[in-house]
Tab-separated table of C-alpha atoms and ligand atoms in Angstrom:
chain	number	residue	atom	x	y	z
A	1	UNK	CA	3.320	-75.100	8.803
A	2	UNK	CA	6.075	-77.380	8.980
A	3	UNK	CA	7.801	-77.568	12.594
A	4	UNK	CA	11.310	-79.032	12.590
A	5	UNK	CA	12.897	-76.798	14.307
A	6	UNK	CA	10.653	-77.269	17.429
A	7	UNK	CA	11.333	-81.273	17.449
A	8	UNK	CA	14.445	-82.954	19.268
A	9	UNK	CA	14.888	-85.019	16.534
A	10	UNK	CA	13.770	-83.806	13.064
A	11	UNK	CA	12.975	-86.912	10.240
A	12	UNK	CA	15.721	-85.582	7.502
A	13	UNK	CA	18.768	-83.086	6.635
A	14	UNK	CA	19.019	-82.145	3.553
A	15	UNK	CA	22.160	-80.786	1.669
A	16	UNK	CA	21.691	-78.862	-1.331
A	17	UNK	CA	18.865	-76.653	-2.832
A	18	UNK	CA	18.722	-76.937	-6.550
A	19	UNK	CA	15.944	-79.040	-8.229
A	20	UNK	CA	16.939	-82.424	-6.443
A	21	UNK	CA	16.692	-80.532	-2.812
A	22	UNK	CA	13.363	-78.560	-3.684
A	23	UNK	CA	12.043	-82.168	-5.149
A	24	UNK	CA	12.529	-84.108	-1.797
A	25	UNK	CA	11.538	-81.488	0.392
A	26	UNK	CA	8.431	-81.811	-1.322
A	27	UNK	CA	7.957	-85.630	-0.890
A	28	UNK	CA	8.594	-84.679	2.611
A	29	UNK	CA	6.023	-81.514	3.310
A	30	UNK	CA	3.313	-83.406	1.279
A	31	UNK	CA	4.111	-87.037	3.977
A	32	UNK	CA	4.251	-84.246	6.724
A	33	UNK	CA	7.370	-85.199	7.367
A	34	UNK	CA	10.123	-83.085	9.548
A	35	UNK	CA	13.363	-81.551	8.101
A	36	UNK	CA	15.562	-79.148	7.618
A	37	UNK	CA	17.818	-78.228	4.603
A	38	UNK	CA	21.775	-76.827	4.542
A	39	UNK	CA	22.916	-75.531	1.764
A	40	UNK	CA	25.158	-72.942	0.050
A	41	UNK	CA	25.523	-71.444	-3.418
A	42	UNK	CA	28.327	-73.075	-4.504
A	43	UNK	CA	26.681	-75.131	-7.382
A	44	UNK	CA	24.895	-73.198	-9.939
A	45	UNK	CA	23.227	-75.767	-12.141
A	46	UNK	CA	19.689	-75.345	-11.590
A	47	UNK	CA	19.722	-71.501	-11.042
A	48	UNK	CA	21.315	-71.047	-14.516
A	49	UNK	CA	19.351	-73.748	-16.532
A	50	UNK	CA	17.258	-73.021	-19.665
A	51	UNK	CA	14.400	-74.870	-17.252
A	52	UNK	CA	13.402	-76.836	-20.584
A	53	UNK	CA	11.178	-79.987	-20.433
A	54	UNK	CA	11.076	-81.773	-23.364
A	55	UNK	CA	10.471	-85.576	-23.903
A	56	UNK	CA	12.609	-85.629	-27.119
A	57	UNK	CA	16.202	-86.051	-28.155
A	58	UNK	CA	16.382	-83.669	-30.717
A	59	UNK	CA	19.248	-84.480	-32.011
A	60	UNK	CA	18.947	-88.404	-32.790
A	61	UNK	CA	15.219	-87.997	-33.016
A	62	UNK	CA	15.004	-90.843	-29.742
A	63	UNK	CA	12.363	-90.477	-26.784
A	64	UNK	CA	14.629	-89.307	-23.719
A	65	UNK	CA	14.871	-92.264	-21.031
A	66	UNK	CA	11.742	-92.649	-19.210
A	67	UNK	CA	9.974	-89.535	-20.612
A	68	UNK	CA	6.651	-90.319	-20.861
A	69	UNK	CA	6.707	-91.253	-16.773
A	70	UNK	CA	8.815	-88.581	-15.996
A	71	UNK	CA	5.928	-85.804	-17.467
A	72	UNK	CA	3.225	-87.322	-16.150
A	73	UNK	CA	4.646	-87.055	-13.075
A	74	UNK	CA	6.612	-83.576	-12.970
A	75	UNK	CA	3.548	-81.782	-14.256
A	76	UNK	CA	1.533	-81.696	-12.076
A	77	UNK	CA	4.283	-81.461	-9.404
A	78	UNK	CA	5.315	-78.044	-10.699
A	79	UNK	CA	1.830	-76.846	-10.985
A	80	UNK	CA	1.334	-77.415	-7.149
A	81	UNK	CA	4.701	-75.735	-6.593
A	82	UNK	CA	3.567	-72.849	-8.344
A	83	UNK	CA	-0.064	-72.385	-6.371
A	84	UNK	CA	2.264	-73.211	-3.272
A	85	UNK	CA	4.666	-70.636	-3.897
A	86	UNK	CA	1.999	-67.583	-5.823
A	87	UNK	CA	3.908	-67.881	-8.634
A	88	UNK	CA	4.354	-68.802	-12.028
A	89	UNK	CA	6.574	-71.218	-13.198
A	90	UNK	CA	5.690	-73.304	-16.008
A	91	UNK	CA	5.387	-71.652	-19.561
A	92	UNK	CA	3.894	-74.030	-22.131
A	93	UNK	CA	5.783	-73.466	-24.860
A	94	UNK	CA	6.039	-75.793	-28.215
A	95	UNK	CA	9.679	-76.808	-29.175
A	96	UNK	CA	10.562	-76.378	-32.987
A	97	UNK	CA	13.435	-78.626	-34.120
A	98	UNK	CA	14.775	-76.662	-37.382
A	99	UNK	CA	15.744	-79.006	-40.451
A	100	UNK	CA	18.900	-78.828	-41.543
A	101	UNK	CA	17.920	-80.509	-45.035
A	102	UNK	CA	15.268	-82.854	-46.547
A	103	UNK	CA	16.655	-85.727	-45.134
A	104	UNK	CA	16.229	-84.640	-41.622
A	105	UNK	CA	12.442	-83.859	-42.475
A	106	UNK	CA	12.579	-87.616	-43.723
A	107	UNK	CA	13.827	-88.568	-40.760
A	108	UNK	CA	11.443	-86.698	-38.620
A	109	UNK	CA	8.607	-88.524	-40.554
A	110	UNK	CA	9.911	-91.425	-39.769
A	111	UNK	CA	10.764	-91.360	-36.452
A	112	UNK	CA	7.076	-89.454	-36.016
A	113	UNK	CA	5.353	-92.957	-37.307
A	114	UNK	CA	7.632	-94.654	-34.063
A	115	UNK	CA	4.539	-95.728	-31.644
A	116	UNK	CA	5.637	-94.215	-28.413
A	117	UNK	CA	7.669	-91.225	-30.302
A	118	UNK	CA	4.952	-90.475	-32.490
A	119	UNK	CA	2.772	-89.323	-29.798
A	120	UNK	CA	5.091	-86.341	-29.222
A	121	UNK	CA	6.277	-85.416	-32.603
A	122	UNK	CA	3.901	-84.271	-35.027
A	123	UNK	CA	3.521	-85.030	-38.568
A	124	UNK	CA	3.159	-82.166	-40.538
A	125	UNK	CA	5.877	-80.011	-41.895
A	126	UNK	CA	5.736	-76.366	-40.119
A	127	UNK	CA	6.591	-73.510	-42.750
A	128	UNK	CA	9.290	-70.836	-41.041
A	129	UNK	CA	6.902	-67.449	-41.257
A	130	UNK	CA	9.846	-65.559	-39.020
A	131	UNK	CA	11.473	-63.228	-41.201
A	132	UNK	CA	14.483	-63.103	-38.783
A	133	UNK	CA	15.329	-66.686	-38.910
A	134	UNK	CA	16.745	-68.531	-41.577
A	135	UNK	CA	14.877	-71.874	-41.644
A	136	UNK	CA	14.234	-72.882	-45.387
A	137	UNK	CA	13.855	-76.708	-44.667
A	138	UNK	CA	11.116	-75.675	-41.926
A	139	UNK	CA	10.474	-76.740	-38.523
A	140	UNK	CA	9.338	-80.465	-36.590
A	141	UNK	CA	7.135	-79.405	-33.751
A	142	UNK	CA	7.163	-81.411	-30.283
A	143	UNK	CA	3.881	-81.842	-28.366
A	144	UNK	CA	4.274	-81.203	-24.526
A	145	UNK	CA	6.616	-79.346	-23.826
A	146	UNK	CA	7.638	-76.004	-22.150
A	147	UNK	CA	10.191	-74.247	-20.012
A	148	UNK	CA	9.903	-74.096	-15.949
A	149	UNK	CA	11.145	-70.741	-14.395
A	150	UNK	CA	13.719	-72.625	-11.847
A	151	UNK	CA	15.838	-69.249	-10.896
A	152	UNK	CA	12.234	-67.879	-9.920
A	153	UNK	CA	11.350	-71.189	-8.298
A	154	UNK	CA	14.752	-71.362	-6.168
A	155	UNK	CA	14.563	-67.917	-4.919
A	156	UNK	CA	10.396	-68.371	-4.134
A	157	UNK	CA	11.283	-71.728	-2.281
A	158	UNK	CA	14.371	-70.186	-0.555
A	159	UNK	CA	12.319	-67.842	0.640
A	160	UNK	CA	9.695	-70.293	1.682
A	161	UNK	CA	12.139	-72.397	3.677
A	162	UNK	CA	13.871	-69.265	5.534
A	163	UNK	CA	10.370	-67.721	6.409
A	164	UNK	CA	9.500	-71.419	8.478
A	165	UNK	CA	13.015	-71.535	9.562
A	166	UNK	CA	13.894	-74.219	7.613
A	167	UNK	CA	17.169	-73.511	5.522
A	168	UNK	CA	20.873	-72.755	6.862
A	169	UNK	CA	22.648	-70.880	4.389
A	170	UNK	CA	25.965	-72.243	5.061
A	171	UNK	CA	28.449	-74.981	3.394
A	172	UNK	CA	27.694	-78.562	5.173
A	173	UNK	CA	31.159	-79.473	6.764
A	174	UNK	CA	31.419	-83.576	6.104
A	175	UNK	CA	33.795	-83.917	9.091
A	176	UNK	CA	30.964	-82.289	11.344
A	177	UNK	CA	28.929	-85.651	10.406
A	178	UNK	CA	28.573	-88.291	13.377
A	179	UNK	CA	26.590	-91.495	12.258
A	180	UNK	CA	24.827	-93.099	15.324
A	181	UNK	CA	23.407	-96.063	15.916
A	182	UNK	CA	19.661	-95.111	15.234
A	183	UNK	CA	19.946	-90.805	13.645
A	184	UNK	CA	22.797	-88.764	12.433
A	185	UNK	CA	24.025	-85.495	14.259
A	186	UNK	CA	25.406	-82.459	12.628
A	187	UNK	CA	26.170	-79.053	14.323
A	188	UNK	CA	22.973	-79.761	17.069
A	189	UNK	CA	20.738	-81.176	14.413
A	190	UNK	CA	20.011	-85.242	15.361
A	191	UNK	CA	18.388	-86.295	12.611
A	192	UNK	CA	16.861	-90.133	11.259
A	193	UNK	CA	18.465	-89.401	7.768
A	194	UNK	CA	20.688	-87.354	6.012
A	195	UNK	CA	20.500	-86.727	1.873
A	196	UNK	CA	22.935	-85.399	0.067
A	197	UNK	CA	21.410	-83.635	-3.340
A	198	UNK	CA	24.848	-81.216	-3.780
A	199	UNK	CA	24.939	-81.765	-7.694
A	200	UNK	CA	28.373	-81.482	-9.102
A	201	UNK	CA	29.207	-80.922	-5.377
A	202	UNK	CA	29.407	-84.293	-4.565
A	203	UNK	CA	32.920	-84.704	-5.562
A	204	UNK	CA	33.440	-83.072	-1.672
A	205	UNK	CA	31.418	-85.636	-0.231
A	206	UNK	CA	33.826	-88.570	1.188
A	207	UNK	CA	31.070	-91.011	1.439
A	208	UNK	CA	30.027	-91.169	-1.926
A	209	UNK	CA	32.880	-89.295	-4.015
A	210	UNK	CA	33.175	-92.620	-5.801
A	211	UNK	CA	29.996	-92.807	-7.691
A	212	UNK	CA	31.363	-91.551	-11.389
A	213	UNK	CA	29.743	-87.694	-11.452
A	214	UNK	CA	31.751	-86.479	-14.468
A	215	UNK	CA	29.942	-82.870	-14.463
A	216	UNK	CA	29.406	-81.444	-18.078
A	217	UNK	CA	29.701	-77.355	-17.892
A	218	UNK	CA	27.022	-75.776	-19.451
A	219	UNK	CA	26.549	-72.247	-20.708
A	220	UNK	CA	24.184	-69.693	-21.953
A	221	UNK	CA	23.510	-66.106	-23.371
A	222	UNK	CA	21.141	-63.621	-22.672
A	223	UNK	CA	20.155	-61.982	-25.591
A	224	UNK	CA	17.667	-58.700	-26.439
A	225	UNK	CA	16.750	-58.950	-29.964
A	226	UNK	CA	13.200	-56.300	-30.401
A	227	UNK	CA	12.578	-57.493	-33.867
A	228	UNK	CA	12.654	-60.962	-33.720
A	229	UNK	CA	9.002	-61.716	-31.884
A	230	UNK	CA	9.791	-65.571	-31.400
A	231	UNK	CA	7.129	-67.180	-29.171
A	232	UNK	CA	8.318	-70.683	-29.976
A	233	UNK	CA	11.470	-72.479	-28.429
A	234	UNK	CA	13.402	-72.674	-31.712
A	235	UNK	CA	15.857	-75.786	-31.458
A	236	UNK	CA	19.143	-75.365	-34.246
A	237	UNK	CA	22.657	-76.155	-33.714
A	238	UNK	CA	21.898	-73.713	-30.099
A	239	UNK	CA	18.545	-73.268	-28.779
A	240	UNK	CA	16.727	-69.656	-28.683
A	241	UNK	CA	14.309	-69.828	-25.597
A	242	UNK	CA	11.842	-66.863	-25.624
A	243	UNK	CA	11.397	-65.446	-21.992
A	244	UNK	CA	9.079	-62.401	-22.580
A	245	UNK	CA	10.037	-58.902	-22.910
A	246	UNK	CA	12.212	-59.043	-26.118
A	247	UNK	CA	14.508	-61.527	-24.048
A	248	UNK	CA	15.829	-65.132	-25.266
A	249	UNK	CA	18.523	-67.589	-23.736
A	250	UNK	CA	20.763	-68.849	-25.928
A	251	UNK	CA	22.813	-72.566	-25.682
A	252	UNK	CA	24.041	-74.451	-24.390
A	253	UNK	CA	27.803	-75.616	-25.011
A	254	UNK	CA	28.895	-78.779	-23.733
A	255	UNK	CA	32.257	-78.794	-22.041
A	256	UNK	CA	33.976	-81.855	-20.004
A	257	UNK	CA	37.519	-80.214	-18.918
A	258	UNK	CA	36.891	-76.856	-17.282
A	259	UNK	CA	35.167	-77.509	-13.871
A	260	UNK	CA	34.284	-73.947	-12.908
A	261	UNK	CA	30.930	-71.945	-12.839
A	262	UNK	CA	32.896	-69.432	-14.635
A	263	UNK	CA	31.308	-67.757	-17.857
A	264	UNK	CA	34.381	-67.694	-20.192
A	265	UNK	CA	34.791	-65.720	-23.713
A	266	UNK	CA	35.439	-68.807	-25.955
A	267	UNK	CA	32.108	-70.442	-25.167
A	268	UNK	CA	30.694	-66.907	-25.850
A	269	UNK	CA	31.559	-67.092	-29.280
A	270	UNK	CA	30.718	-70.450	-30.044
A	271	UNK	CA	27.233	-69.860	-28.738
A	272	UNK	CA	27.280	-66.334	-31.092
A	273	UNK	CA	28.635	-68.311	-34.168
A	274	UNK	CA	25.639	-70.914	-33.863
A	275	UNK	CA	23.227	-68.568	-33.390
A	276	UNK	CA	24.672	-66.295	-36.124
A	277	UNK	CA	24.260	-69.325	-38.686
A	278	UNK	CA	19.974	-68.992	-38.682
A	279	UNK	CA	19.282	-65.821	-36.631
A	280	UNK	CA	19.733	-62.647	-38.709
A	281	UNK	CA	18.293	-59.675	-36.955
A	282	UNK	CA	20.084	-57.521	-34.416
A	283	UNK	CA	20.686	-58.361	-31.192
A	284	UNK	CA	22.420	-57.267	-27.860
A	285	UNK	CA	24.011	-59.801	-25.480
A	286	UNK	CA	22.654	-58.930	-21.638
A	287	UNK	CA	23.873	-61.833	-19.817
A	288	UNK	CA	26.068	-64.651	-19.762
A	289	UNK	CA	25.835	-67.910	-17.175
A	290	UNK	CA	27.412	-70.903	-16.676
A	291	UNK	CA	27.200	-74.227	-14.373
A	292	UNK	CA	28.029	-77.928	-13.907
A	293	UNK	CA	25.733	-80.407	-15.095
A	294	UNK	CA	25.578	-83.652	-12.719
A	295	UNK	CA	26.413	-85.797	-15.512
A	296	UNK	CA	27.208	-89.485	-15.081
A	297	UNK	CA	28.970	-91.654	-17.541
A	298	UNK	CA	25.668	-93.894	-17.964
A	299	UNK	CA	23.204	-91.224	-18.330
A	300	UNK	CA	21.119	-92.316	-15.521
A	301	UNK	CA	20.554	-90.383	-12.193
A	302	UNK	CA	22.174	-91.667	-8.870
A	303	UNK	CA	19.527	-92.520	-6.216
A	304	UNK	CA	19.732	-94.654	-3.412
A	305	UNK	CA	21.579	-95.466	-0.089
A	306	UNK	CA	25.024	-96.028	0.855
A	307	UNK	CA	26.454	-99.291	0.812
A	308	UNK	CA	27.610	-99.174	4.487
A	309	UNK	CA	25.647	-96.466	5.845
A	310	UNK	CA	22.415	-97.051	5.987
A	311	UNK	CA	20.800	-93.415	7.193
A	312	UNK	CA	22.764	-91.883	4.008
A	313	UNK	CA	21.347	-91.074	0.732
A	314	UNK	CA	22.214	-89.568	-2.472
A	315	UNK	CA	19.939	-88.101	-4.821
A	316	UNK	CA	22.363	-86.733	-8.048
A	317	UNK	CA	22.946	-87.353	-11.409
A	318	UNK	CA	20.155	-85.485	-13.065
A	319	UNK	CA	22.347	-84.551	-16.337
A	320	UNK	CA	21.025	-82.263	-18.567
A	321	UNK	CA	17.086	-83.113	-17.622
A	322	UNK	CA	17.242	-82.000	-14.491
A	323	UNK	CA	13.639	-80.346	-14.786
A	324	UNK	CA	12.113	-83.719	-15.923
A	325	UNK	CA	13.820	-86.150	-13.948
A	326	UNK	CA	13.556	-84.605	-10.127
A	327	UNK	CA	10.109	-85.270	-9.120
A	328	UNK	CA	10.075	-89.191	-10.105
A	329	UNK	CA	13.540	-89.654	-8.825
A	330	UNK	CA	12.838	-88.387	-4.999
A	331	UNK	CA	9.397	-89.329	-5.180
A	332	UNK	CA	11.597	-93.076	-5.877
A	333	UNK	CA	14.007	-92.134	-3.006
A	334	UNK	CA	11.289	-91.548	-0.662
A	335	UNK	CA	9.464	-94.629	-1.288
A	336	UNK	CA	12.309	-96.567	-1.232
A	337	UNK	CA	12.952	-94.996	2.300
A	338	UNK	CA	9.852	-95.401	3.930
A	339	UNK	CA	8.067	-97.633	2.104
A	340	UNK	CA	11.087	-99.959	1.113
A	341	UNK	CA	9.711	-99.723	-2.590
A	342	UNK	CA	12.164	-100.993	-4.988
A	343	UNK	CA	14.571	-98.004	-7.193
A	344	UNK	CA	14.541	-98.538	-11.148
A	345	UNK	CA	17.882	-100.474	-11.398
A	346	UNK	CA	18.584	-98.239	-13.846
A	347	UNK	CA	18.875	-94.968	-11.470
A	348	UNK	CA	19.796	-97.288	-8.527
A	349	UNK	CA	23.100	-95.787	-7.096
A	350	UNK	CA	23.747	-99.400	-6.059
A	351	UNK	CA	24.670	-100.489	-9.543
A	352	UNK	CA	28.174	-98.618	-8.405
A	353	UNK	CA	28.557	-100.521	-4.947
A	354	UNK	CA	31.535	-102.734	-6.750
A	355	UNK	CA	33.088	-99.082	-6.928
A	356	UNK	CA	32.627	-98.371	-3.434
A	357	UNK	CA	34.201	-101.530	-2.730
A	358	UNK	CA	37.006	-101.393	-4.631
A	359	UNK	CA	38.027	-97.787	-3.601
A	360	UNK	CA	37.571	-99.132	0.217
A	361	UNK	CA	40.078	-102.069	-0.294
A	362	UNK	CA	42.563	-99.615	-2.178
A	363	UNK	CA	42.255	-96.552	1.049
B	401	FAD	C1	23.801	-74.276	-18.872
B	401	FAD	C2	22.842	-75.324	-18.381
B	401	FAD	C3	21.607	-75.457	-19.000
B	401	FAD	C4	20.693	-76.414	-18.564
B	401	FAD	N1	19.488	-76.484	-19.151
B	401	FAD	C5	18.574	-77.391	-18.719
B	401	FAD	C6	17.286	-77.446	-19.296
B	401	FAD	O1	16.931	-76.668	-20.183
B	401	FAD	N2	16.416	-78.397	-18.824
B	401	FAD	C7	16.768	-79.281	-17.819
B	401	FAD	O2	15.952	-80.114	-17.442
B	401	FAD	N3	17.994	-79.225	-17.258
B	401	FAD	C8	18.897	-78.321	-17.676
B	401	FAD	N4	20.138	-78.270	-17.112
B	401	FAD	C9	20.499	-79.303	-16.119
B	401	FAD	C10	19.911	-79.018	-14.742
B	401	FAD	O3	20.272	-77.730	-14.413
B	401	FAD	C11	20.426	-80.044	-13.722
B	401	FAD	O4	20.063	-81.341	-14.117
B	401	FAD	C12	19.861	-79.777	-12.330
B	401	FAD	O5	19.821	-78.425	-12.062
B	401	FAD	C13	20.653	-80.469	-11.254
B	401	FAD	O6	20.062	-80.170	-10.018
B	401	FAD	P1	20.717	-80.593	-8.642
B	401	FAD	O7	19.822	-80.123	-7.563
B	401	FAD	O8	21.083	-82.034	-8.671
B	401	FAD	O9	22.119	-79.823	-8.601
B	401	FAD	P2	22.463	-78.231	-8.372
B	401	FAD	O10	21.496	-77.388	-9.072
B	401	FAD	O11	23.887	-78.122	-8.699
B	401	FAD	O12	22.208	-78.051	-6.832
B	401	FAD	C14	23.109	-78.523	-5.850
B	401	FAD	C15	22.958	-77.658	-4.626
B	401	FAD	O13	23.788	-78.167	-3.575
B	401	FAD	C16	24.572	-77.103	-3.034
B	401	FAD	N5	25.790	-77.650	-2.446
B	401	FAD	C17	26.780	-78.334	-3.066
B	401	FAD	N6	27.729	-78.677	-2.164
B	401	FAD	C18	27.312	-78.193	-0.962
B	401	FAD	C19	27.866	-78.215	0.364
B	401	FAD	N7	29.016	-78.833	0.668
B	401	FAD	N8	27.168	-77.603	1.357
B	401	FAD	C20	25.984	-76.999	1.122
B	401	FAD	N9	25.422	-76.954	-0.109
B	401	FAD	C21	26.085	-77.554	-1.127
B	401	FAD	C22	24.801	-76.216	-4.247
B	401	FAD	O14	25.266	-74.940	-3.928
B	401	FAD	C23	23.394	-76.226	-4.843
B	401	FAD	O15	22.555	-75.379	-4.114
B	401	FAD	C24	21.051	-77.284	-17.503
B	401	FAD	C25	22.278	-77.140	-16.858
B	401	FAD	C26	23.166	-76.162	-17.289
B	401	FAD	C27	24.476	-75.999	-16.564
């Protein structure tokens, strides 16, 4: 059982409990490492996601970056979440990109016959048999994928962290911050390092508010419909996620002005008019979520350490592909930390330092 809050001085704080937090925690348990997390429920992003891993751009037909690496590696990290927490959280599910038209199925084949794309695409045509959706042109199926549970996995690992004493449900106060010469202190807490994994949060945090998190809202229905018996993830203009018990989410829209976790009624019925163009059985709406994707303008996550401070580190920027991307990018951060292993330069939070710079000279 982990013992942080025995030791005078604890190996890392964490801020922030959505799939970044949980991921570096977990680097940190398995290198029996001491820590402690703070963290509040201001961000919503990983509590509300559609938990979908999926190697596949579905709508350009293109292999997501790093994909391949990223599965093989957040796989089998979920799986030993799972037996860690009794619980289940990843539902292998297949994918099923509808076809619009012929020439989509043409370009399916051809992206299919694409060396590392064709291993996760296959090649046959799949006939629609569900009599509630409209899907004439048929489906593309992608291998390997499925959906994780994360509002079940961020409640179990709450509960994990409070029952070792290990979480303080509280917002982290950035003036409350001292950096020493050799460990940080915060509130009583001395600690070697400090990571920030606050999502769209970051925008709060003065020592790296100028890394360009542009935060994309996201939202997505709950819907009971009895008669439609989906057990595939059916991917249209929305996608219909099948959760068990005649339940499906529905989305997501894509929205770059409105900066709120706030459901609102115009997103509602864009997400009913797409659905309404191929599902045509009856249906209820039972709930209705929203969040802020961590987007950045490149695409890439933000991992690394601060240009000036060295025992500060930010681990962001996980987009839509959250689920994928967390494991590999703090397993990164932590070997970066401790074993002063190199960061993708893609990912590398450094490839902003000019930013940091320039914002410095201009304060
Ligand atoms: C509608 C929607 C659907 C999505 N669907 C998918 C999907 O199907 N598959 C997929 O892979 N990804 C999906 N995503 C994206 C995914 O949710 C994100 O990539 C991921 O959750 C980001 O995790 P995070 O830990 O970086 O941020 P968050 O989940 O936002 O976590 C940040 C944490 O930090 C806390 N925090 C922030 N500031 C402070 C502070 N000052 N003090 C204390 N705590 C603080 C927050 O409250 C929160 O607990 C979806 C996102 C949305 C919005």
């Amino acid at each position: 059982m982990p013992i942080s809050y025995l030791c005078s001085m604890i190996d890392y704080l964490i801020v922030g409990l959505g799939l970044a937090g949980i991921s570096f925690c977990e680097q940190l348990e398995e290198n029996h490492k001491t820590y402690r997390v703070i963290a509040d429920k201001s961000q919503t992003s990983s509590v509300v996601a559609g938990g979908l891993y999926n190697p596949v751009i579905l709508k350009r037909f293109t292999l997501a970056w790093n994909a391949k690496e990223q599965l093989e590696t957040a796989l089998p990290f979920y799986e030993k979440l799972a037996k860690k927490l009794h619980t289940q959280l990843d539902f292998k599910v297949p994918v099923l990109r509808r076809f619009a038209s012929i020439e989509e199925q043409n370009m399916w084949f051809e992206a299919s016959d694409k060396p590392q794309l064709g291993y996760f695409l296959a090649t046959n045509i799949k006939k629609n048999e569900n009599t509630c959706i409209d899907a004439p042109f048929g489906y593309g199926e992608v291998n390997y994928t499925g959906r994780i549970a994360t509002k079940v996995l961020l409640a179990s690992y709450e509960k994990y962290l409070l029952t070792n004493m290990l979480l303080q449900q509280e917002t982290f106060d950035y003036e409350a911050l001292e950096i020493k010469a050799d460990h940080i202190a915060y509130q009583g807490i001395a600690a070697k390092r400090i990571i920030f994994a606050t999502g769209f949060g970051l925008h709060e945090n003065p020592f790296f508010n100028y890394l360009p998190l542009n935060g994309t809202k996201g939202e997505l229905l709950t819907i009971k419909a009895p008669d439609l018996k989906e057990e595939n993830v059916i991917k249209s203009s929305v996608f219909i996620i099948p959760l068990g018990d005649d339940l499906y989410r529905v989305g997501a829209t894509y929205k770059w002005k409105d900066k709120t976790n706030l459901p609102t009624a115009e997103s509602k019925q864009e997400l009913l008019e797409k659905l309404e163009t191929f599902l045509t059985c009856k249906y209820e709406v039972v709930d209705h979520v929203a969040g802020i994707r961590p987007t950045v303008a490149d695409r890439r996550p933000l991992v690394g350490q601060h240009p000036d401070e060295d025992k500060l580190f930010i681990l962001n920027g996980f987009g839509s592909r959250g689920v994928m991307i967390a494991p590999t990018a703090s397993a990164s951060l932590y070997q970066f930390i401790e074993h002063a292993t190199a960061i993708h330069p893609e990912m590398n939070s450094a490839r902003f330092t000019k930013k940091y710079y320039q914002k410095k000279q201009r304060n």
